Amino acid sequence: CANFVLCRVPHARAVKERLRRKGIMVRSYFGTPRLEDCLRISVGRPEDTHRLMEALDEEPSPQPSPTAAGPAGRAVSRRERA
């Protein structure tokens, strides 16, 4: 059993920065193969989870660029794009 959730998040860098500005810290894996767009979110008290959900709902995430997705929305690696 773990006390965190690992989430694949479009525009993970922007989302992490937005959460940081609101005082919510999450762990990123930028530079780690296959986890570059993931954020690790610790599961805390219910009020912490509520605050996280409110912060995520406040601003819509940017839409992924058409070049960042492959067939059927599958993420395409940098190597595949080149």
GROMACS .gro file of C-alpha atoms in nm:
model
   82
    1CYS     CA    1   0.000   0.000   0.000
    2ALA     CA    2   0.134   0.348  -0.088
    3ASN     CA    3   0.046   0.695   0.032
    4PHE     CA    4   0.080   0.862  -0.307
    5VAL     CA    5  -0.068   0.863  -0.656
    6LEU     CA    6   0.147   0.882  -0.969
    7CYS     CA    7  -0.043   1.071  -1.239
    8ARG     CA    8   0.036   1.128  -1.605
    9VAL     CA    9  -0.048   1.497  -1.652
   10PRO     CA   10  -0.055   1.693  -1.978
   11HIS     CA   11   0.173   1.994  -1.935
   12ALA     CA   12   0.310   1.858  -1.606
   13ARG     CA   13   0.565   2.141  -1.570
   14ALA     CA   14   0.298   2.410  -1.592
   15VAL     CA   15   0.066   2.224  -1.355
   16LYS     CA   16   0.348   2.171  -1.103
   17GLU     CA   17   0.434   2.543  -1.113
   18ARG     CA   18   0.069   2.644  -1.074
   19LEU     CA   19   0.034   2.418  -0.770
   20ARG     CA   20   0.363   2.546  -0.623
   21ARG     CA   21   0.234   2.905  -0.644
   22LYS     CA   22  -0.064   2.791  -0.437
   23GLY     CA   23   0.161   2.628  -0.177
   24ILE     CA   24   0.097   2.272  -0.292
   25MET     CA   25   0.412   2.069  -0.346
   26VAL     CA   26   0.417   1.767  -0.574
   27ARG     CA   27   0.711   1.561  -0.695
   28SER     CA   28   0.805   1.556  -1.062
   29TYR     CA   29   1.013   1.315  -1.265
   30PHE     CA   30   1.130   1.550  -1.541
   31GLY     CA   31   1.424   1.389  -1.716
   32THR     CA   32   1.326   1.036  -1.612
   33PRO     CA   33   1.243   0.823  -1.917
   34ARG     CA   34   0.871   0.740  -1.947
   35LEU     CA   35   0.788   0.955  -1.642
   36GLU     CA   36   0.862   1.305  -1.781
   37ASP     CA   37   0.494   1.398  -1.781
   38CYS     CA   38   0.411   1.245  -1.442
   39LEU     CA   39   0.352   1.405  -1.105
   40ARG     CA   40   0.357   1.220  -0.774
   41ILE     CA   41   0.090   1.347  -0.538
   42SER     CA   42   0.102   1.240  -0.174
   43VAL     CA   43  -0.224   1.138  -0.014
   44GLY     CA   44  -0.274   1.341   0.300
   45ARG     CA   45  -0.558   1.461   0.515
   46PRO     CA   46  -0.901   1.510   0.355
   47GLU     CA   47  -0.861   1.890   0.377
   48ASP     CA   48  -0.531   1.866   0.185
   49THR     CA   49  -0.700   1.661  -0.087
   50HIS     CA   50  -0.984   1.912  -0.104
   51ARG     CA   51  -0.735   2.200  -0.140
   52LEU     CA   52  -0.553   2.013  -0.420
   53MET     CA   53  -0.877   1.945  -0.606
   54GLU     CA   54  -0.983   2.310  -0.577
   55ALA     CA   55  -0.645   2.424  -0.712
   56LEU     CA   56  -0.668   2.186  -1.006
   57ASP     CA   57  -1.023   2.298  -1.085
   58GLU     CA   58  -0.948   2.673  -1.069
   59GLU     CA   59  -0.762   2.697  -1.397
   60PRO     CA   60  -0.808   2.472  -1.696
   61SER     CA   61  -0.495   2.293  -1.809
   62PRO     CA   62  -0.365   2.397  -2.151
   63GLN     CA   63  -0.477   2.171  -2.433
   64PRO     CA   64  -0.208   1.939  -2.571
   65SER     CA   65  -0.059   2.050  -2.899
   66PRO     CA   66  -0.157   1.841  -3.202
   67THR     CA   67   0.208   1.745  -3.256
   68ALA     CA   68   0.240   1.598  -2.907
   69ALA     CA   69  -0.009   1.317  -2.964
   70GLY     CA   70   0.007   1.029  -3.205
   71PRO     CA   71  -0.265   0.798  -3.334
   72ALA     CA   72  -0.565   0.769  -3.102
   73GLY     CA   73  -0.416   1.032  -2.871
   74ARG     CA   74  -0.121   0.811  -2.780
   75ALA     CA   75   0.171   1.016  -2.652
   76VAL     CA   76   0.459   1.023  -2.895
   77SER     CA   77   0.815   1.020  -2.770
   78ARG     CA   78   1.070   1.276  -2.885
   79ARG     CA   79   1.247   1.001  -3.074
   80GLU     CA   80   0.927   0.910  -3.261
   81ARG     CA   81   0.862   1.276  -3.351
   82ALA     CA   82   1.210   1.323  -3.499
   0.00000   0.00000   0.00000
